[in-house]
Amino acid sequence: MTRQGKPWGGRFREPTDAQVEQFTASIAFDKLLYRYDIEGSIAHARMLSRQGIITAGDERAIIKGLKAVLADMEKERFDFSTGDEDVHMAIEKALIRKIGKVGGKLHTGRSRNDQVALDVRLYLRDEISRIIDLMTALKRALVRLAKQESKTIMPGYTHLQKAQPVLLAHYLLAHWEMLDRDEARLRDCRERVNVMPLGAAALAGTGLPIDRAYTARLLKFPRIAANSMDAVSDRDFVAEFIFAASLVLMHLSRFCEDLIIWSSDEFGFVEMADAFTTGSSIMPQKKNPDVAELIRGKTARTYGNLISMLTLLKGLPLTYNRDLQEDKEPLFDTVDTVKSCVAIFAGMIGCIKFNRERMREGATGGFSVATDVAEYLVKKGVPFRESHGIVGRLVAYCLEKGKDLPDLTMGEMRRFYKGFAEDVYVCLMPENAVNAKRSLGGTSPKMVTDRIRAIEGTSARKRRK
Ligand code: ARG
């Protein structure tokens, strides 16, 4: 090695410009991958020895050396700031420091191009599993809350205008459905992450008799990248993951937005726990939903990461280009963001208090049962378009008189349609309005309990598997 100890130094006469050193270095952030880099290298060394490319003695020395480097790193005894370009070179150099020249045999039959693709895939495979665990816990918390609020009635909104009464449990399970799709998307994405690129070498494969299937077995990869050029240039899985994470955050952000509105004095539907809110430095009365606001804010940052990643890839000629080094910060940032948001969101809704009376009150006013009156008339044989018109005129009348539908007398109602009978008052109760929504997927207690039962059945089956 010449040129300040760089493994690629051979063909260079002059040292690298100091600014270029700094500019091209990724060690400050890719050091996060050290465990995966060493795990990959150990598997690679075992394969090289099994194939007779290095001796069993070389293999033992290399693995022992790598484990010693790992131990230094785990115990934070390793100095990452000694001017190495990236984590791969830092580890290789440390290995050679520990075991001497034989350490130089590790990089046989591979390149940093397939090595870095391997590290990122190993890292992301692990992190996706962690994120899925956090999401499973959050989904469980939502079901718990839905059961607890199985009788709470709230106004459902469209256009943020009071629309129809619904069960709070139904609202909560709507979010469960979103998170369930997100989880499925992450599992699906993990399938495509879980493909081994190692052995693609720089881009063309290698002339040495490597055994990729053996390395894949050691590293528990069910699949091996089939094309070496694709293997070193593919970062689809990074973009795909950031997209899946963006949807998780978008869903949390929408939930947060509701909670922020609901915790305002004007709504008063929820009270967040002191532990999950903050005060104002000037207004003593304030209790602000900052956690929810920050989740909403961090969603924007993840979208930024997605756009960075897509833009990074769009003009790249095959195969590896150094631009690809820029995949790491958006990816790492997204992983950290989605993990912290899901975890803290679960904590926040775990100690939220719903004001059931306020919600019930909110569900009554604002003509929220107008559609139920229209459906009442349909049951009496009135065509829906006509009944819609009748109730519309009733509402206009109410607005003029400053009344709500339940305040109307039979006489007043009959002025608009002769067939109104006393039983109309029953359908004006929000409980009855909710009970009536027995269509599949509707908000009736029957449908909601059925859904909870189905969800719990599926998750019990999943746990048993
Ligand atoms: N630090 C580099 C990256 O993250 C590693 C691969 C470097 N390969 C190369 N041909 N310069 O992409």
Short mmCIF file of C-alpha atoms and ligand atoms in Angstrom, two decimals:
data_model
loop_
_atom_site.label_atom_id
_atom_site.label_comp_id
_atom_site.label_asym_id
_atom_site.label_seq_id
_atom_site.Cartn_x
_atom_site.Cartn_y
_atom_site.Cartn_z
CA MET A 1 0.00 0.00 0.00
CA THR A 2 1.29 3.36 -0.93
CA ARG A 3 -0.33 6.78 -0.87
CA GLN A 4 -1.04 7.30 2.82
CA GLY A 5 -1.92 3.67 3.34
CA LYS A 6 -4.80 3.54 0.85
CA PRO A 7 -5.56 0.10 -0.52
CA TRP A 8 -6.07 1.64 -3.97
CA GLY A 9 -2.91 3.76 -3.73
CA GLY A 10 -0.79 1.79 -6.20
CA ARG A 11 -1.41 3.71 -9.40
CA PHE A 12 -1.13 7.17 -7.83
CA ARG A 13 1.98 9.34 -7.69
CA GLU A 14 0.68 12.34 -5.74
CA PRO A 15 -1.18 12.40 -2.45
CA THR A 16 -4.90 13.17 -2.37
CA ASP A 17 -5.80 16.79 -1.83
CA ALA A 18 -6.75 17.32 1.82
CA GLN A 19 -10.09 18.84 0.88
CA VAL A 20 -10.84 15.90 -1.39
CA GLU A 21 -10.06 13.50 1.45
CA GLN A 22 -12.69 15.18 3.56
CA PHE A 23 -15.13 15.61 0.74
CA THR A 24 -15.12 11.99 -0.33
CA ALA A 25 -15.03 10.43 3.14
CA SER A 26 -18.13 8.66 4.41
CA ILE A 27 -16.76 7.22 7.61
CA ALA A 28 -18.47 9.82 9.77
CA PHE A 29 -21.83 8.22 8.95
CA ASP A 30 -21.12 4.77 7.49
CA LYS A 31 -19.32 3.68 10.67
CA LEU A 32 -22.84 2.78 11.77
CA LEU A 33 -22.48 -0.29 9.52
CA TYR A 34 -19.41 -1.77 11.23
CA ARG A 35 -21.18 -4.81 12.70
CA TYR A 36 -22.65 -5.76 9.34
CA ASP A 37 -19.40 -5.14 7.54
CA ILE A 38 -17.58 -7.51 9.87
CA GLU A 39 -20.37 -10.08 9.75
CA GLY A 40 -20.16 -10.04 5.94
CA SER A 41 -16.37 -10.26 6.00
CA ILE A 42 -16.37 -13.26 8.32
CA ALA A 43 -18.76 -15.10 6.01
CA HIS A 44 -16.66 -14.11 3.00
CA ALA A 45 -13.43 -15.39 4.65
CA ARG A 46 -15.08 -18.71 5.50
CA MET A 47 -16.21 -19.10 1.91
CA LEU A 48 -12.76 -18.21 0.53
CA SER A 49 -11.17 -20.88 2.72
CA ARG A 50 -13.80 -23.51 1.93
CA GLN A 51 -13.12 -22.89 -1.77
CA GLY A 52 -9.38 -23.23 -1.22
CA ILE A 53 -8.79 -19.62 -2.27
CA ILE A 54 -7.16 -18.91 1.10
CA THR A 55 -5.86 -21.51 3.58
CA ALA A 56 -7.69 -22.61 6.72
CA GLY A 57 -4.89 -20.93 8.69
CA ASP A 58 -5.48 -17.63 6.87
CA GLU A 59 -9.18 -17.97 7.56
CA ARG A 60 -8.60 -18.51 11.29
CA ALA A 61 -6.26 -15.53 11.52
CA ILE A 62 -8.64 -13.28 9.58
CA ILE A 63 -11.69 -14.25 11.60
CA LYS A 64 -9.84 -13.87 14.89
CA GLY A 65 -8.59 -10.48 13.77
CA LEU A 66 -12.03 -9.34 12.63
CA LYS A 67 -13.54 -10.40 15.94
CA ALA A 68 -10.88 -8.41 17.77
CA VAL A 69 -11.66 -5.33 15.64
CA LEU A 70 -15.36 -5.85 16.37
CA ALA A 71 -14.67 -6.05 20.11
CA ASP A 72 -12.73 -2.77 19.94
CA MET A 73 -15.60 -1.13 18.13
CA GLU A 74 -18.26 -2.51 20.47
CA LYS A 75 -16.31 -1.24 23.47
CA GLU A 76 -15.82 2.12 21.78
CA ARG A 77 -12.08 1.59 21.89
CA PHE A 78 -11.85 2.19 18.17
CA ASP A 79 -10.94 5.60 16.83
CA PHE A 80 -12.95 6.24 13.67
CA SER A 81 -11.38 9.64 13.11
CA THR A 82 -7.92 8.70 11.91
CA GLY A 83 -8.58 9.74 8.35
CA ASP A 84 -9.98 6.56 6.80
CA GLU A 85 -12.27 7.04 3.83
CA ASP A 86 -15.01 4.68 4.88
CA VAL A 87 -15.91 1.93 7.32
CA HIS A 88 -14.79 -0.82 4.93
CA MET A 89 -11.25 0.53 4.62
CA ALA A 90 -11.04 1.36 8.33
CA ILE A 91 -11.86 -2.24 9.21
CA GLU A 92 -9.50 -3.72 6.65
CA LYS A 93 -6.68 -1.49 7.85
CA ALA A 94 -7.36 -2.33 11.50
CA LEU A 95 -7.36 -6.01 10.58
CA ILE A 96 -3.98 -5.73 8.88
CA ARG A 97 -2.66 -3.84 11.91
CA LYS A 98 -3.76 -6.73 14.09
CA ILE A 99 -2.75 -9.78 12.03
CA GLY A 100 -0.31 -8.45 9.48
CA LYS A 101 -0.17 -9.03 5.74
CA VAL A 102 -2.48 -12.03 5.73
CA GLY A 103 -5.29 -9.57 6.46
CA GLY A 104 -4.79 -8.38 2.90
CA LYS A 105 -6.25 -11.65 1.64
CA LEU A 106 -9.74 -10.82 2.92
CA HIS A 107 -10.61 -8.58 0.00
CA THR A 108 -10.09 -11.39 -2.52
CA GLY A 109 -12.97 -11.88 -4.94
CA ARG A 110 -14.94 -8.89 -3.75
CA SER A 111 -15.02 -5.14 -4.17
CA ARG A 112 -16.26 -2.35 -1.98
CA ASN A 113 -19.11 -2.04 -4.46
CA ASP A 114 -20.67 -5.38 -3.58
CA GLN A 115 -19.46 -5.07 0.00
CA VAL A 116 -21.28 -1.81 0.66
CA ALA A 117 -24.45 -3.11 -1.00
CA LEU A 118 -24.23 -6.14 1.29
CA ASP A 119 -23.73 -4.04 4.43
CA VAL A 120 -26.68 -1.79 3.67
CA ARG A 121 -28.91 -4.78 3.00
CA LEU A 122 -27.88 -6.53 6.22
CA TYR A 123 -28.45 -3.34 8.17
CA LEU A 124 -31.84 -2.62 6.61
CA ARG A 125 -33.04 -6.20 6.99
CA ASP A 126 -32.47 -5.91 10.75
CA GLU A 127 -33.93 -2.46 11.05
CA ILE A 128 -37.10 -3.36 9.15
CA SER A 129 -37.67 -6.20 11.59
CA ARG A 130 -37.27 -3.77 14.48
CA ILE A 131 -39.69 -1.31 12.90
CA ILE A 132 -42.22 -4.09 12.34
CA ASP A 133 -41.98 -5.04 16.02
CA LEU A 134 -42.66 -1.45 17.04
CA MET A 135 -45.62 -1.30 14.67
CA THR A 136 -47.06 -4.53 16.00
CA ALA A 137 -46.94 -3.05 19.50
CA LEU A 138 -48.65 0.12 18.30
CA LYS A 139 -51.36 -1.85 16.51
CA ARG A 140 -51.98 -3.84 19.66
CA ALA A 141 -52.29 -0.61 21.66
CA LEU A 142 -54.89 0.64 19.16
CA VAL A 143 -56.99 -2.49 19.54
CA ARG A 144 -56.77 -2.17 23.31
CA LEU A 145 -57.98 1.44 23.08
CA ALA A 146 -60.74 0.49 20.65
CA LYS A 147 -62.04 -2.09 23.13
CA GLN A 148 -61.89 0.44 25.93
CA GLU A 149 -63.83 2.99 23.84
CA SER A 150 -66.26 0.53 22.31
CA LYS A 151 -69.28 2.58 23.42
CA THR A 152 -67.91 6.08 22.90
CA ILE A 153 -69.76 7.98 20.20
CA MET A 154 -68.10 10.84 18.39
CA PRO A 155 -68.87 12.98 15.37
CA GLY A 156 -67.29 11.68 12.19
CA TYR A 157 -66.11 14.38 9.79
CA THR A 158 -65.80 14.98 6.09
CA HIS A 159 -64.24 18.27 4.96
CA LEU A 160 -63.70 18.74 8.73
CA GLN A 161 -67.43 19.44 8.92
CA LYS A 162 -69.55 17.34 11.19
CA ALA A 163 -70.85 14.49 9.04
CA GLN A 164 -72.31 11.49 10.89
CA PRO A 165 -71.95 9.95 14.35
CA VAL A 166 -69.46 7.10 14.55
CA LEU A 167 -67.90 4.99 17.27
CA LEU A 168 -64.53 6.21 18.53
CA ALA A 169 -63.49 2.55 18.32
CA HIS A 170 -64.27 2.63 14.61
CA TYR A 171 -62.08 5.70 14.20
CA LEU A 172 -59.23 4.02 16.08
CA LEU A 173 -59.53 0.88 14.00
CA ALA A 174 -59.39 2.97 10.82
CA HIS A 175 -55.86 3.81 11.90
CA TRP A 176 -55.22 0.16 12.67
CA GLU A 177 -56.06 -0.66 9.05
CA MET A 178 -53.57 1.92 7.77
CA LEU A 179 -50.81 0.61 9.98
CA ASP A 180 -51.64 -2.94 8.99
CA ARG A 181 -51.12 -2.05 5.33
CA ASP A 182 -47.91 -0.27 6.25
CA GLU A 183 -46.67 -3.35 8.02
CA ALA A 184 -47.48 -5.52 5.01
CA ARG A 185 -45.60 -3.07 2.79
CA LEU A 186 -42.54 -3.25 5.05
CA ARG A 187 -42.62 -7.06 5.08
CA ASP A 188 -42.84 -7.05 1.32
CA CYS A 189 -39.98 -4.57 1.06
CA ARG A 190 -37.88 -6.78 3.35
CA GLU A 191 -38.22 -9.60 0.83
CA ARG A 192 -36.46 -7.46 -1.76
CA VAL A 193 -33.86 -6.23 0.74
CA ASN A 194 -33.12 -9.82 1.63
CA VAL A 195 -31.14 -10.63 -1.52
CA MET A 196 -27.37 -11.15 -1.41
CA PRO A 197 -25.24 -8.95 -3.69
CA LEU A 198 -21.85 -10.21 -2.46
CA GLY A 199 -19.80 -11.90 -5.15
CA ALA A 200 -20.78 -9.38 -7.81
CA ALA A 201 -17.35 -7.90 -7.09
CA ALA A 202 -16.82 -4.53 -8.83
CA LEU A 203 -19.52 -5.10 -11.45
CA ALA A 204 -18.66 -8.16 -13.54
CA GLY A 205 -18.27 -11.00 -11.06
CA THR A 206 -14.89 -12.62 -10.45
CA GLY A 207 -12.61 -15.15 -12.10
CA LEU A 208 -11.90 -16.77 -8.75
CA PRO A 209 -13.91 -19.89 -7.84
CA ILE A 210 -16.12 -18.30 -5.17
CA ASP A 211 -19.30 -19.98 -3.89
CA ARG A 212 -21.99 -17.36 -3.48
CA ALA A 213 -24.59 -19.87 -2.37
CA TYR A 214 -22.43 -20.82 0.59
CA THR A 215 -21.93 -17.17 1.65
CA ALA A 216 -25.66 -16.60 1.25
CA ARG A 217 -26.38 -19.55 3.55
CA LEU A 218 -23.98 -18.22 6.17
CA LEU A 219 -25.58 -14.80 6.05
CA LYS A 220 -29.12 -16.25 5.94
CA PHE A 221 -30.05 -14.78 2.58
CA PRO A 222 -32.82 -16.77 0.89
CA ARG A 223 -31.92 -15.25 -2.50
CA ILE A 224 -28.81 -14.23 -4.41
CA ALA A 225 -28.67 -11.28 -6.80
CA ALA A 226 -28.76 -12.81 -10.27
CA ASN A 227 -26.92 -10.10 -12.17
CA SER A 228 -23.63 -8.65 -10.96
CA MET A 229 -24.16 -5.31 -12.69
CA ASP A 230 -27.58 -4.92 -11.14
CA ALA A 231 -26.27 -6.10 -7.77
CA VAL A 232 -23.80 -3.23 -7.35
CA SER A 233 -25.94 -0.46 -8.77
CA ASP A 234 -29.34 -1.37 -7.32
CA ARG A 235 -30.66 0.84 -4.53
CA ASP A 236 -34.34 0.30 -5.32
CA PHE A 237 -34.74 -1.29 -1.95
CA VAL A 238 -33.57 1.88 -0.22
CA ALA A 239 -36.03 4.07 -2.11
CA GLU A 240 -38.76 1.51 -1.55
CA PHE A 241 -38.07 1.37 2.17
CA ILE A 242 -38.09 5.16 2.51
CA PHE A 243 -41.40 5.24 0.65
CA ALA A 244 -42.89 2.60 2.95
CA ALA A 245 -41.58 4.56 5.95
CA SER A 246 -43.01 7.78 4.50
CA LEU A 247 -46.46 6.21 4.41
CA VAL A 248 -46.11 5.07 8.03
CA LEU A 249 -45.24 8.63 8.99
CA MET A 250 -47.94 10.14 6.80
CA HIS A 251 -50.50 7.97 8.60
CA LEU A 252 -49.15 8.91 12.02
CA SER A 253 -49.09 12.52 10.95
CA ARG A 254 -52.78 12.45 10.01
CA PHE A 255 -53.63 10.81 13.31
CA CYS A 256 -51.55 13.48 15.09
CA GLU A 257 -53.35 16.21 13.22
CA ASP A 258 -56.69 14.96 14.55
CA LEU A 259 -55.31 14.70 18.08
CA ILE A 260 -53.92 18.23 17.87
CA ILE A 261 -57.30 19.59 16.78
CA TRP A 262 -59.14 17.47 19.30
CA SER A 263 -56.98 18.69 22.16
CA SER A 264 -57.83 22.34 21.44
CA ASP A 265 -60.15 24.07 23.86
CA GLU A 266 -62.69 24.43 21.06
CA PHE A 267 -62.99 20.65 20.59
CA GLY A 268 -61.96 19.37 24.01
CA PHE A 269 -62.24 15.75 22.83
CA VAL A 270 -58.93 14.58 24.26
CA GLU A 271 -56.46 15.43 26.93
CA MET A 272 -52.88 14.41 26.41
CA ALA A 273 -50.89 13.34 29.44
CA ASP A 274 -48.56 15.92 31.00
CA ALA A 275 -45.66 13.60 30.26
CA PHE A 276 -46.32 13.92 26.52
CA THR A 277 -46.95 17.66 26.29
CA THR A 278 -44.88 20.75 26.92
CA GLY A 279 -45.52 24.22 28.27
CA SER A 280 -44.96 27.70 26.94
CA SER A 281 -42.16 29.93 28.11
CA ILE A 282 -44.46 32.91 28.26
CA MET A 283 -48.09 31.73 28.55
CA PRO A 284 -48.47 29.95 31.89
CA GLN A 285 -51.77 28.28 31.00
CA LYS A 286 -50.45 26.44 27.92
CA LYS A 287 -50.16 22.71 27.46
CA ASN A 288 -48.98 22.08 23.93
CA PRO A 289 -49.18 18.88 21.89
CA ASP A 290 -45.56 19.21 20.73
CA VAL A 291 -44.96 15.48 20.36
CA ALA A 292 -47.82 15.17 17.90
CA GLU A 293 -46.67 18.29 16.09
CA LEU A 294 -43.13 16.99 15.80
CA ILE A 295 -44.28 13.68 14.36
CA ARG A 296 -46.15 15.72 11.77
CA GLY A 297 -43.00 17.76 11.19
CA LYS A 298 -40.69 14.78 10.93
CA THR A 299 -42.91 13.36 8.21
CA ALA A 300 -41.78 16.23 5.99
CA ARG A 301 -38.16 15.35 6.60
CA THR A 302 -38.74 11.76 5.57
CA TYR A 303 -40.42 12.89 2.36
CA GLY A 304 -37.28 14.93 1.75
CA ASN A 305 -35.22 11.77 2.17
CA LEU A 306 -37.42 9.97 -0.35
CA ILE A 307 -37.01 12.71 -2.92
CA SER A 308 -33.23 12.77 -2.31
CA MET A 309 -33.04 9.06 -2.91
CA LEU A 310 -35.16 9.04 -6.06
CA THR A 311 -33.26 11.99 -7.48
CA LEU A 312 -29.95 10.38 -6.62
CA LEU A 313 -30.80 7.36 -8.74
CA LYS A 314 -32.53 8.86 -11.72
CA GLY A 315 -29.55 9.81 -13.86
CA LEU A 316 -26.99 7.21 -12.83
CA PRO A 317 -25.32 5.26 -15.61
CA LEU A 318 -24.70 1.61 -14.81
CA THR A 319 -23.12 0.45 -12.62
CA TYR A 320 -21.63 1.77 -9.38
CA ASN A 321 -21.07 5.50 -9.13
CA ARG A 322 -19.82 7.32 -6.10
CA ASP A 323 -23.12 9.20 -5.93
CA LEU A 324 -24.46 6.04 -4.34
CA GLN A 325 -22.56 6.88 -1.17
CA GLU A 326 -25.22 9.53 -0.68
CA ASP A 327 -27.83 6.82 -0.06
CA LYS A 328 -26.79 6.36 3.53
CA GLU A 329 -27.70 9.55 5.33
CA PRO A 330 -31.29 9.66 4.01
CA LEU A 331 -31.65 5.97 4.80
CA PHE A 332 -30.21 6.12 8.32
CA ASP A 333 -32.17 9.25 9.08
CA THR A 334 -35.40 7.63 7.91
CA VAL A 335 -34.79 4.53 10.01
CA ASP A 336 -34.13 6.63 13.13
CA THR A 337 -37.09 8.89 12.45
CA VAL A 338 -39.65 6.18 11.82
CA LYS A 339 -38.51 4.16 14.83
CA SER A 340 -38.64 7.07 17.23
CA CYS A 341 -41.98 8.31 15.88
CA VAL A 342 -43.72 4.93 16.10
CA ALA A 343 -42.38 4.33 19.61
CA ILE A 344 -43.26 7.74 20.98
CA PHE A 345 -46.65 7.74 19.31
CA ALA A 346 -47.48 4.45 21.03
CA GLY A 347 -46.43 5.99 24.34
CA MET A 348 -48.55 9.06 23.70
CA ILE A 349 -51.78 7.27 22.86
CA GLY A 350 -51.15 4.85 25.73
CA CYS A 351 -51.93 7.62 28.20
CA ILE A 352 -54.35 9.81 26.29
CA LYS A 353 -57.73 10.61 27.86
CA PHE A 354 -60.81 10.83 25.70
CA ASN A 355 -63.55 13.14 26.92
CA ARG A 356 -66.49 10.87 26.22
CA GLU A 357 -69.16 13.44 27.15
CA ARG A 358 -67.73 16.10 24.87
CA MET A 359 -67.53 13.61 22.03
CA ARG A 360 -71.11 12.45 22.57
CA GLU A 361 -72.25 16.08 22.67
CA GLY A 362 -70.36 16.81 19.48
CA ALA A 363 -72.06 13.88 17.80
CA THR A 364 -75.54 15.24 18.44
CA GLY A 365 -75.60 18.78 17.05
CA GLY A 366 -74.95 20.00 13.55
CA PHE A 367 -77.60 17.89 11.85
CA SER A 368 -75.33 14.88 12.06
CA VAL A 369 -78.33 12.54 11.82
CA ALA A 370 -79.81 14.16 8.71
CA THR A 371 -78.76 11.20 6.57
CA ASP A 372 -80.50 8.88 9.03
CA VAL A 373 -83.74 10.78 8.56
CA ALA A 374 -83.30 10.46 4.80
CA GLU A 375 -82.79 6.71 5.20
CA TYR A 376 -85.86 6.58 7.47
CA LEU A 377 -87.91 8.00 4.64
CA VAL A 378 -86.39 5.53 2.19
CA LYS A 379 -87.62 2.74 4.46
CA LYS A 380 -91.09 4.30 4.14
CA GLY A 381 -90.83 3.95 0.38
CA VAL A 382 -89.64 7.45 -0.58
CA PRO A 383 -87.02 7.45 -3.38
CA PHE A 384 -83.68 8.56 -1.95
CA ARG A 385 -83.31 11.65 -4.12
CA GLU A 386 -86.70 12.84 -2.92
CA SER A 387 -86.01 12.06 0.72
CA HIS A 388 -82.68 13.91 0.42
CA GLY A 389 -84.63 16.96 -0.77
CA ILE A 390 -87.21 16.69 2.01
CA VAL A 391 -84.56 16.49 4.72
CA GLY A 392 -82.61 19.30 3.07
CA ARG A 393 -85.66 21.51 3.34
CA LEU A 394 -86.16 20.40 6.96
CA VAL A 395 -82.59 21.45 7.72
CA ALA A 396 -83.08 24.82 6.04
CA TYR A 397 -86.23 25.29 8.13
CA CYS A 398 -84.33 24.39 11.31
CA LEU A 399 -81.56 26.85 10.48
CA GLU A 400 -84.14 29.57 9.98
CA LYS A 401 -85.81 28.79 13.32
CA GLY A 402 -82.58 28.20 15.23
CA LYS A 403 -83.56 24.58 15.94
CA ASP A 404 -82.01 21.17 15.53
CA LEU A 405 -83.83 18.17 14.03
CA PRO A 406 -84.81 16.54 17.36
CA ASP A 407 -86.43 19.84 18.47
CA LEU A 408 -89.02 19.69 15.69
CA THR A 409 -92.60 18.74 16.51
CA MET A 410 -94.48 16.12 14.57
CA GLY A 411 -96.61 18.91 13.12
CA GLU A 412 -93.59 20.77 11.83
CA MET A 413 -92.12 17.62 10.28
CA ARG A 414 -95.35 16.66 8.59
CA ARG A 415 -95.41 20.00 6.82
CA PHE A 416 -92.50 18.61 4.79
CA TYR A 417 -93.67 15.03 4.44
CA LYS A 418 -96.97 13.56 5.52
CA GLY A 419 -95.60 10.12 6.29
CA PHE A 420 -93.42 11.16 9.26
CA ALA A 421 -94.39 9.21 12.42
CA GLU A 422 -93.27 9.23 16.06
CA ASP A 423 -90.66 6.55 15.35
CA VAL A 424 -88.57 9.18 13.53
CA TYR A 425 -87.40 10.47 16.92
CA VAL A 426 -85.73 7.13 17.58
CA CYS A 427 -83.50 7.48 14.54
CA LEU A 428 -82.48 10.94 15.70
CA MET A 429 -80.55 9.50 18.66
CA PRO A 430 -76.85 9.17 17.80
CA GLU A 431 -76.78 5.71 19.43
CA ASN A 432 -79.42 4.53 17.02
CA ALA A 433 -77.75 6.23 14.11
CA VAL A 434 -74.57 4.32 14.94
CA ASN A 435 -76.39 1.03 15.61
CA ALA A 436 -78.04 1.24 12.22
CA LYS A 437 -74.75 1.19 10.28
CA ARG A 438 -74.58 -2.56 9.99
CA SER A 439 -73.32 -2.70 6.45
CA LEU A 440 -70.05 -4.59 6.22
CA GLY A 441 -67.24 -2.34 7.46
CA GLY A 442 -69.74 0.14 8.96
CA THR A 443 -69.57 1.77 12.37
CA SER A 444 -72.23 -0.25 14.24
CA PRO A 445 -71.03 -1.88 17.48
CA LYS A 446 -71.77 -5.23 15.83
CA MET A 447 -69.45 -4.55 12.90
CA VAL A 448 -66.75 -3.05 15.10
CA THR A 449 -66.72 -6.00 17.49
CA ASP A 450 -66.66 -8.40 14.59
CA ARG A 451 -63.61 -6.59 13.22
CA ILE A 452 -61.84 -6.63 16.59
CA ARG A 453 -62.51 -10.36 16.84
CA ALA A 454 -61.12 -10.95 13.36
CA ILE A 455 -58.04 -8.86 14.11
CA GLU A 456 -57.38 -10.68 17.35
CA GLY A 457 -57.90 -14.03 15.68
CA THR A 458 -55.37 -13.20 12.96
CA SER A 459 -52.74 -11.86 15.35
CA ALA A 460 -53.13 -14.91 17.62
CA ARG A 461 -52.59 -17.13 14.56
CA LYS A 462 -49.56 -15.04 13.53
CA ARG A 463 -48.05 -15.37 17.04
CA ARG A 464 -48.52 -19.14 17.00
CA LYS A 465 -46.74 -19.43 13.65
N1 ARG B 1 -18.13 4.46 0.68
C1 ARG B 1 -18.54 3.91 -0.53
C2 ARG B 1 -20.07 3.96 -0.65
O1 ARG B 1 -20.71 4.16 0.32
C3 ARG B 1 -18.09 2.50 -0.62
C4 ARG B 1 -17.93 1.99 -2.01
C5 ARG B 1 -16.82 2.68 -2.68
N2 ARG B 1 -16.60 2.17 -3.98
C6 ARG B 1 -15.85 2.83 -4.89
N3 ARG B 1 -15.73 2.28 -6.04
N4 ARG B 1 -15.28 3.96 -4.63
O2 ARG B 1 -20.63 3.83 -1.71
#
